[in-house]
PDB file of C-alpha atoms in Angstrom:
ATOM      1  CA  UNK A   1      91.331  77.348  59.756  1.00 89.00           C
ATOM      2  CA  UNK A   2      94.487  79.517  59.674  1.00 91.00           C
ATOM      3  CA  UNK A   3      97.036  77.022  59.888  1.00 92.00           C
ATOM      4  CA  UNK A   4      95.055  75.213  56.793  1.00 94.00           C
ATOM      5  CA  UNK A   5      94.734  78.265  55.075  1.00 94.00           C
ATOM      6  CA  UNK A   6      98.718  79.048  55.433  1.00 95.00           C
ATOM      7  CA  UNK A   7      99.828  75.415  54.509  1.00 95.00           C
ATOM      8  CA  UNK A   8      97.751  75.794  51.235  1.00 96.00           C
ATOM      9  CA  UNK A   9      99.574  79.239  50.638  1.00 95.00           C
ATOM     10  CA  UNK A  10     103.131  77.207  51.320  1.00 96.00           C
ATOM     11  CA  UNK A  11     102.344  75.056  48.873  1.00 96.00           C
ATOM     12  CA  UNK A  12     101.410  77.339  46.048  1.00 95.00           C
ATOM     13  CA  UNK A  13     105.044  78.472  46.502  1.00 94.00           C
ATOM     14  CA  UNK A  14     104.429  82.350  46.162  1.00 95.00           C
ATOM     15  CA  UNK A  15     106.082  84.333  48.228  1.00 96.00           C
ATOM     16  CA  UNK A  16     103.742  87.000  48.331  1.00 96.00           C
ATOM     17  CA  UNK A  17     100.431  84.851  49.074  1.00 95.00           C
ATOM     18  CA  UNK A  18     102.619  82.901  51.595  1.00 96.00           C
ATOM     19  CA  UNK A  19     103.101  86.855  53.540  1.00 96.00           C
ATOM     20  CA  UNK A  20      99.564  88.052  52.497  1.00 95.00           C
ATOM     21  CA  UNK A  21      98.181  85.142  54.354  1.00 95.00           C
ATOM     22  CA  UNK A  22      99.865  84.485  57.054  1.00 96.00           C
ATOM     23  CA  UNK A  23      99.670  88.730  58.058  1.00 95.00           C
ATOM     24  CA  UNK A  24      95.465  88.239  57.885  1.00 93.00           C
ATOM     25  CA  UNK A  25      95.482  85.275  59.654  1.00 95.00           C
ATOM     26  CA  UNK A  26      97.323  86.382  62.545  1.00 95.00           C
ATOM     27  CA  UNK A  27      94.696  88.463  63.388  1.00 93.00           C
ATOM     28  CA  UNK A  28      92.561  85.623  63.878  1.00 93.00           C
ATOM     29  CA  UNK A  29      95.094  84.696  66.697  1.00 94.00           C
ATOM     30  CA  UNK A  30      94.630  88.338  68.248  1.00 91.00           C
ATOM     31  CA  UNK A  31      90.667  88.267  68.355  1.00 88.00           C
ATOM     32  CA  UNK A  32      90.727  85.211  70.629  1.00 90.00           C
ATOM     33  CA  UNK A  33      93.858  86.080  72.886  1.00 90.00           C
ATOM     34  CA  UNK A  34      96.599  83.899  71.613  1.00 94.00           C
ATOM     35  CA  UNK A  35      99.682  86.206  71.680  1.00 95.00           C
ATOM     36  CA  UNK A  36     102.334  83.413  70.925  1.00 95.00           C
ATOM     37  CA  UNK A  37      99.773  81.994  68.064  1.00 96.00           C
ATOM     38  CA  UNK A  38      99.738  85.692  66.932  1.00 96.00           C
ATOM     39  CA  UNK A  39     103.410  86.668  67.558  1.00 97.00           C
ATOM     40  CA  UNK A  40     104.517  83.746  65.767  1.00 97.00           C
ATOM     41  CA  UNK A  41     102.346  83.839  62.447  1.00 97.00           C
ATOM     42  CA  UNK A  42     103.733  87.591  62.245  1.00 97.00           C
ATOM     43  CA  UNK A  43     107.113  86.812  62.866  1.00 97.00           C
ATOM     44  CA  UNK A  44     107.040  84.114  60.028  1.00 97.00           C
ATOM     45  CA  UNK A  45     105.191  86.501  57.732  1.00 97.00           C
ATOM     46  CA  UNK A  46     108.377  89.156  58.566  1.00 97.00           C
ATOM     47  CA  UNK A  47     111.275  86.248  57.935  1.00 97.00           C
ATOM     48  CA  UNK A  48     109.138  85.872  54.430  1.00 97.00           C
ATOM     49  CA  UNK A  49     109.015  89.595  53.501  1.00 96.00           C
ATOM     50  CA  UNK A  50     112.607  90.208  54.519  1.00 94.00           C
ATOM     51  CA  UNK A  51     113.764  93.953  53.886  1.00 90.00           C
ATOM     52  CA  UNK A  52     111.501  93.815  50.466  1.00 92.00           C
ATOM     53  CA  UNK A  53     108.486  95.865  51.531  1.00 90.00           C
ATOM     54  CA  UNK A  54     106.835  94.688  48.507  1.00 92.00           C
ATOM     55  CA  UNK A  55     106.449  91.595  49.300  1.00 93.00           C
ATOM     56  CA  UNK A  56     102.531  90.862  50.202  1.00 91.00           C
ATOM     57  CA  UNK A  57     101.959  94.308  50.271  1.00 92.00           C
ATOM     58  CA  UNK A  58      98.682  95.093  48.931  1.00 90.00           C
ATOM     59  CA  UNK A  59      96.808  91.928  48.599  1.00 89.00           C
ATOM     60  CA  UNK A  60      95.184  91.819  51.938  1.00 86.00           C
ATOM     61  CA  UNK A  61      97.386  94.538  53.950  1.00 88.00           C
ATOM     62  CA  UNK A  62      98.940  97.377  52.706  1.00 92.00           C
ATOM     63  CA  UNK A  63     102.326  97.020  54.268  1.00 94.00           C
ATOM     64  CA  UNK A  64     102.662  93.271  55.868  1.00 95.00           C
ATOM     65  CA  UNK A  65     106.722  94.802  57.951  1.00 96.00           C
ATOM     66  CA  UNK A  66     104.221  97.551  59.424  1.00 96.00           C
ATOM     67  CA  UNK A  67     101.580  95.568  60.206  1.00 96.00           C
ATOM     68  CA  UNK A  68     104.015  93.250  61.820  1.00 97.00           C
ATOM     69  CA  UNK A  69     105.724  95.523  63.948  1.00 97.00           C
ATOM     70  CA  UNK A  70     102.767  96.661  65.262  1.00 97.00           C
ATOM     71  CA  UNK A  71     101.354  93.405  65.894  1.00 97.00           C
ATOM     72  CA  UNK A  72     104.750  92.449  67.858  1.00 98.00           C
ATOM     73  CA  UNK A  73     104.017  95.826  69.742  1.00 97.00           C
ATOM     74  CA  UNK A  74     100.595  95.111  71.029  1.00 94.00           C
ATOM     75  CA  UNK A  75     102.174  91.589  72.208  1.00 96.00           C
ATOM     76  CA  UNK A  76     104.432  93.775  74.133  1.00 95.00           C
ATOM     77  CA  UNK A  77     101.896  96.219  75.386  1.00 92.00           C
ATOM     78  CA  UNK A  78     100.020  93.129  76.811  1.00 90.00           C
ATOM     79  CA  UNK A  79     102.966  91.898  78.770  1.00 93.00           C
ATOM     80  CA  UNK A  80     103.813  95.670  80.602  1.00 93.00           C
ATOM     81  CA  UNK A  81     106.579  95.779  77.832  1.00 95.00           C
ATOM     82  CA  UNK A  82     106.400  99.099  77.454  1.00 93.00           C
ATOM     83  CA  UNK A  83     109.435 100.534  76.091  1.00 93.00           C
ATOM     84  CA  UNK A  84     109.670  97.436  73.810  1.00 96.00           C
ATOM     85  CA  UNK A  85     106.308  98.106  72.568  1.00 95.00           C
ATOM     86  CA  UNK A  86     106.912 102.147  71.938  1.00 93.00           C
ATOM     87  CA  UNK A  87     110.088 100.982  69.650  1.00 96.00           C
ATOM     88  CA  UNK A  88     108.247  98.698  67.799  1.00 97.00           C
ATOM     89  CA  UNK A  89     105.208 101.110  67.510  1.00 96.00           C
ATOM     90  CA  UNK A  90     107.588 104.284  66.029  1.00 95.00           C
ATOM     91  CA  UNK A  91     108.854 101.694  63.485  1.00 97.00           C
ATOM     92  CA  UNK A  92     105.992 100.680  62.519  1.00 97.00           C
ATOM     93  CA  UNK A  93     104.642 103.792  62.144  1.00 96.00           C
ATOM     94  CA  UNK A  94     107.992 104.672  59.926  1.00 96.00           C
ATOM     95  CA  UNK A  95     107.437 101.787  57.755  1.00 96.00           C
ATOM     96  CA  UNK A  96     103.571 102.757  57.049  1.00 94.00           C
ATOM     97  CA  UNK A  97     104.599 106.083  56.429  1.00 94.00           C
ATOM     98  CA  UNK A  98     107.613 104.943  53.882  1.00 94.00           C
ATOM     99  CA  UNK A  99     105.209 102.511  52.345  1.00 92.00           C
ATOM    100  CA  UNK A 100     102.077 105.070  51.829  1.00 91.00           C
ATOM    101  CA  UNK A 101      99.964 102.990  54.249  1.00 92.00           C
ATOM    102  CA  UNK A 102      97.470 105.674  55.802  1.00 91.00           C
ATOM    103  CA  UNK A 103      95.285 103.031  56.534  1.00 90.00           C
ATOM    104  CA  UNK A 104      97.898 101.255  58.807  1.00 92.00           C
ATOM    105  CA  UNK A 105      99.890 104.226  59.852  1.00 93.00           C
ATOM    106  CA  UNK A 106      96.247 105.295  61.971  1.00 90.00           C
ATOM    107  CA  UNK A 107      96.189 101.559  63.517  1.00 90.00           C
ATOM    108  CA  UNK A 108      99.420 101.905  64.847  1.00 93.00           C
ATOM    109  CA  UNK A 109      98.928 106.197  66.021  1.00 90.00           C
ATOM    110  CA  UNK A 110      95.870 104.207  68.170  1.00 87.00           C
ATOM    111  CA  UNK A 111      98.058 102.107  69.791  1.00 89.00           C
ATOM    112  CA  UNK A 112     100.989 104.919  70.597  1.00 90.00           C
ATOM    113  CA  UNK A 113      97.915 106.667  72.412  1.00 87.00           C
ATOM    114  CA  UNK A 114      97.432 103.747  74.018  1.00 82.00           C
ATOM    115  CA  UNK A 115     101.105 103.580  75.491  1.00 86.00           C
ATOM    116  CA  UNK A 116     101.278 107.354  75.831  1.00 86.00           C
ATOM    117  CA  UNK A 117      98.259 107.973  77.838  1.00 82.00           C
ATOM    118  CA  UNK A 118      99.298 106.014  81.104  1.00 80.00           C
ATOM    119  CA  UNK A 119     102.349 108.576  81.536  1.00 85.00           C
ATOM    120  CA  UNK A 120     100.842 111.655  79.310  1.00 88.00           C
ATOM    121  CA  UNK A 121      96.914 111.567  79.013  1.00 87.00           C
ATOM    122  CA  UNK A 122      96.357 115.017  77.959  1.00 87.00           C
ATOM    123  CA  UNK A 123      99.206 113.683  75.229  1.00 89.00           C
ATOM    124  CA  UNK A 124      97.336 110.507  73.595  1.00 88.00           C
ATOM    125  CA  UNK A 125      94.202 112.674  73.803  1.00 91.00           C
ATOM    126  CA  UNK A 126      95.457 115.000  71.134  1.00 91.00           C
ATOM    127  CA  UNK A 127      97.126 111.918  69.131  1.00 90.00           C
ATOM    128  CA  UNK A 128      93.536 110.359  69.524  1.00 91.00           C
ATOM    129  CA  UNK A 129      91.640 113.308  68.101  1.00 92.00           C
ATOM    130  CA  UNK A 130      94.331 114.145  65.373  1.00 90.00           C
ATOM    131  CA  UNK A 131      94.298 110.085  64.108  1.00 90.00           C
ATOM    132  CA  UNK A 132      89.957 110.722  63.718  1.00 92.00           C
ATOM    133  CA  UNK A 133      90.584 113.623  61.531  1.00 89.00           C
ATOM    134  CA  UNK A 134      92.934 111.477  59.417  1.00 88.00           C
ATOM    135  CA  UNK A 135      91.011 108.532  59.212  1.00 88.00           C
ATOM    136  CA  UNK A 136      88.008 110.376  58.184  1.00 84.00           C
ATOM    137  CA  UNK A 137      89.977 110.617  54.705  1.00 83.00           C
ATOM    138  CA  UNK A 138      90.833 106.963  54.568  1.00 83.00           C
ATOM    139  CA  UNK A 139      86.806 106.650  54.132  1.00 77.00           C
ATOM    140  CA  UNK A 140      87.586 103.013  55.693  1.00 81.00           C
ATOM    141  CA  UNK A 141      84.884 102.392  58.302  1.00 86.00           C
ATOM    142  CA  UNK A 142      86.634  99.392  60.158  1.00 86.00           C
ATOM    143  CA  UNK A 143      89.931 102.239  61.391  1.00 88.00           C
ATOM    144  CA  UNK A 144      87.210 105.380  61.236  1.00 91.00           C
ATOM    145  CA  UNK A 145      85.357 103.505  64.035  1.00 92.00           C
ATOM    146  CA  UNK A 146      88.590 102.092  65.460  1.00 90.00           C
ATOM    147  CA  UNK A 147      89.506 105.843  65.687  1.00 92.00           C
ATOM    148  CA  UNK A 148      86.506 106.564  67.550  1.00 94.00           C
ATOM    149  CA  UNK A 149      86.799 104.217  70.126  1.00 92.00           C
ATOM    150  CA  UNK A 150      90.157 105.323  70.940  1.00 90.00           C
ATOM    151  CA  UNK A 151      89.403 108.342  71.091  1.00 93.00           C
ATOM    152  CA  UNK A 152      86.585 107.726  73.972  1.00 93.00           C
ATOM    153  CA  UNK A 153      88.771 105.795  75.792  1.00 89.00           C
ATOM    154  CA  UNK A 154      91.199 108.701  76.404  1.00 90.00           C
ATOM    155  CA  UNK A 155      88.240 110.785  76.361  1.00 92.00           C
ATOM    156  CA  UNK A 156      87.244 108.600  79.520  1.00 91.00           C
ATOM    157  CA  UNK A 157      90.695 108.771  80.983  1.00 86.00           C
ATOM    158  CA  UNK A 158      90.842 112.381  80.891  1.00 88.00           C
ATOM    159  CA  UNK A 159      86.811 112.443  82.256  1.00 90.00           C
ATOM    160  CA  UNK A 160      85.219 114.158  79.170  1.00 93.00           C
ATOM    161  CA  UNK A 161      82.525 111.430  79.535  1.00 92.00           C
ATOM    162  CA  UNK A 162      80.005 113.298  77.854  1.00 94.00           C
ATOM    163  CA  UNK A 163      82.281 113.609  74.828  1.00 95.00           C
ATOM    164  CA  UNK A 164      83.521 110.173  75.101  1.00 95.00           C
ATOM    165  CA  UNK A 165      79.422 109.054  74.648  1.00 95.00           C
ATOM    166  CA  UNK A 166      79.433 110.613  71.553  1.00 96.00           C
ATOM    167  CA  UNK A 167      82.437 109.539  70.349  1.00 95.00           C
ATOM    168  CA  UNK A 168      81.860 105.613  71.132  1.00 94.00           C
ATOM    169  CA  UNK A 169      77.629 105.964  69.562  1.00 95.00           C
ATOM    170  CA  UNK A 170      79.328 107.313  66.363  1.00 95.00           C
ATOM    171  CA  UNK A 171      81.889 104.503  66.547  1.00 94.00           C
ATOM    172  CA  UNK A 172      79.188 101.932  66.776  1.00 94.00           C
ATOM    173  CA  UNK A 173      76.670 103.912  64.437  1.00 93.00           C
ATOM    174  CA  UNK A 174      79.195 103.846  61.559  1.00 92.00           C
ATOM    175  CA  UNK A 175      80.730 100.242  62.113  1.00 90.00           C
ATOM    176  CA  UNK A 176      76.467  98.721  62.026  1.00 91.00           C
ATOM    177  CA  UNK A 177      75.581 101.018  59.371  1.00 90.00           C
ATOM    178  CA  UNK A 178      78.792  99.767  57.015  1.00 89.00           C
ATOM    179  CA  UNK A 179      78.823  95.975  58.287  1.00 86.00           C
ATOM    180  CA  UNK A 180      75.161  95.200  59.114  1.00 85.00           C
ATOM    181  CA  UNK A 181      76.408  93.771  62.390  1.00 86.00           C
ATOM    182  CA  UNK A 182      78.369  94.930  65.780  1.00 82.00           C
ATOM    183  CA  UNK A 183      82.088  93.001  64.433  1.00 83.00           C
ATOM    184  CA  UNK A 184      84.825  91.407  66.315  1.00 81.00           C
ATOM    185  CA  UNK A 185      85.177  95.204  68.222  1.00 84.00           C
ATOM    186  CA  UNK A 186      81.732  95.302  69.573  1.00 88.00           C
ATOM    187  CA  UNK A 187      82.298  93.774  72.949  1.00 88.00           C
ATOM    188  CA  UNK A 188      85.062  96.642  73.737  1.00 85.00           C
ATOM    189  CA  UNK A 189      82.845  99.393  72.069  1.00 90.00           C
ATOM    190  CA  UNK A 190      79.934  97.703  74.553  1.00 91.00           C
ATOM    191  CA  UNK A 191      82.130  98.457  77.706  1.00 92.00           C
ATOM    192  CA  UNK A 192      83.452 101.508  76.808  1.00 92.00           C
ATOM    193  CA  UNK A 193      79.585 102.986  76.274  1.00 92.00           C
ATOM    194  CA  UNK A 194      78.769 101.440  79.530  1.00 94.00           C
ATOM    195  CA  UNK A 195      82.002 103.198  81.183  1.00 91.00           C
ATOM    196  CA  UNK A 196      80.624 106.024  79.600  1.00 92.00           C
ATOM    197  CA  UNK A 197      76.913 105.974  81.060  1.00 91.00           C
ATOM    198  CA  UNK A 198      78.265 105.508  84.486  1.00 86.00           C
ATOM    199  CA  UNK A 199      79.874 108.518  85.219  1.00 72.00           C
TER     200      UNK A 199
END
């Protein structure tokens, strides 16, 4: 339904529904695998916003340019683009920060771990464990559970697998307490827990 969804956003002719829409419905592209289906949608949502920050910010995401960059940065990530994806991911990061985005800003400090723990894992550990502490003030459940479940992958990486238990029950504890259900994250929470229990 995204393409639907973005052709009636075209034709109400605003530009900031036209970005708000087309940044949450590339995310719909993400959760199934479709990198070019993703890439694309964010790429037009960036040609729409231009260098105005304010356009589509705070309808749906709080800063559509960082949300983008970071998008085009996992896409990256996915295809061993690594250097690529650490660019995108700093400005990113630079444009939540500039656009008072905390909720965003933690998003994209999950994915530098991400890149910095195959060189540095001691590194993304401490990145990991700093973003929890700063998404505990967002009081968003959806990036305080994110938060958690990077954090017990490095915590896996690194062998803490005690800790990393913890860290991946509270993940899921919070999401199913907020959201009544297990969410689009569930699956990864599922095999990190199970990483977990096998050590």
């Amino acid at each position: 339904a995204v393409r639907e969804t973005i052709d009636l956003a075209d034709r109400s002719g605003d530009r900031h529904l036209r970005a708000a829409i087309r940044g949450a419905g590339a995310y719909a592209f993400l959760c199934v695998a479709d990198f070019d289906g993703f890439e694309r949608t964010l790429d037009e949502m960036l040609e729409i916003v231009g260098d105005d920050g304010s356009v589509g910010a705070g309808i749906i995401l709080g800063s559509p340019i960082a949300w983008g960059l970071m998008g085009k940065g996992m896409v990256r990530r996915e295809k061993l683009e690594f250097e690529e994806a650490e660019e995108l991911f700093e400005r990113a990061l630079k444009s939540a920060l500039e656009e008072d985005d905390p909720e965003t800003a933690s998003w994209v400090r999950s994915n530098q771990a991400s890149l910095i723990i195959r060189r540095d894992p001691e590194a993304a550990l401490a990145i990991a464990r700093r973003n929890v502490e700063l998404t505990d003030r967002l009081g968003d459940v959806f990036s305080r559970s994110l938060s958690l479940s990077n954090l017990a992958w490095a915590q896996l990486l690194v062998e803490e697998n005690e800790a990393a238990l913890e860290s991946i029950e509270e993940s899921e504890r919070l999401y199913r307490e907020a959201m009544g259900n297990g969410g689009e994250m569930e699956g990864w929470r599922g095999q990190l827990r199970a990483r977990a229990l096998n050590q």
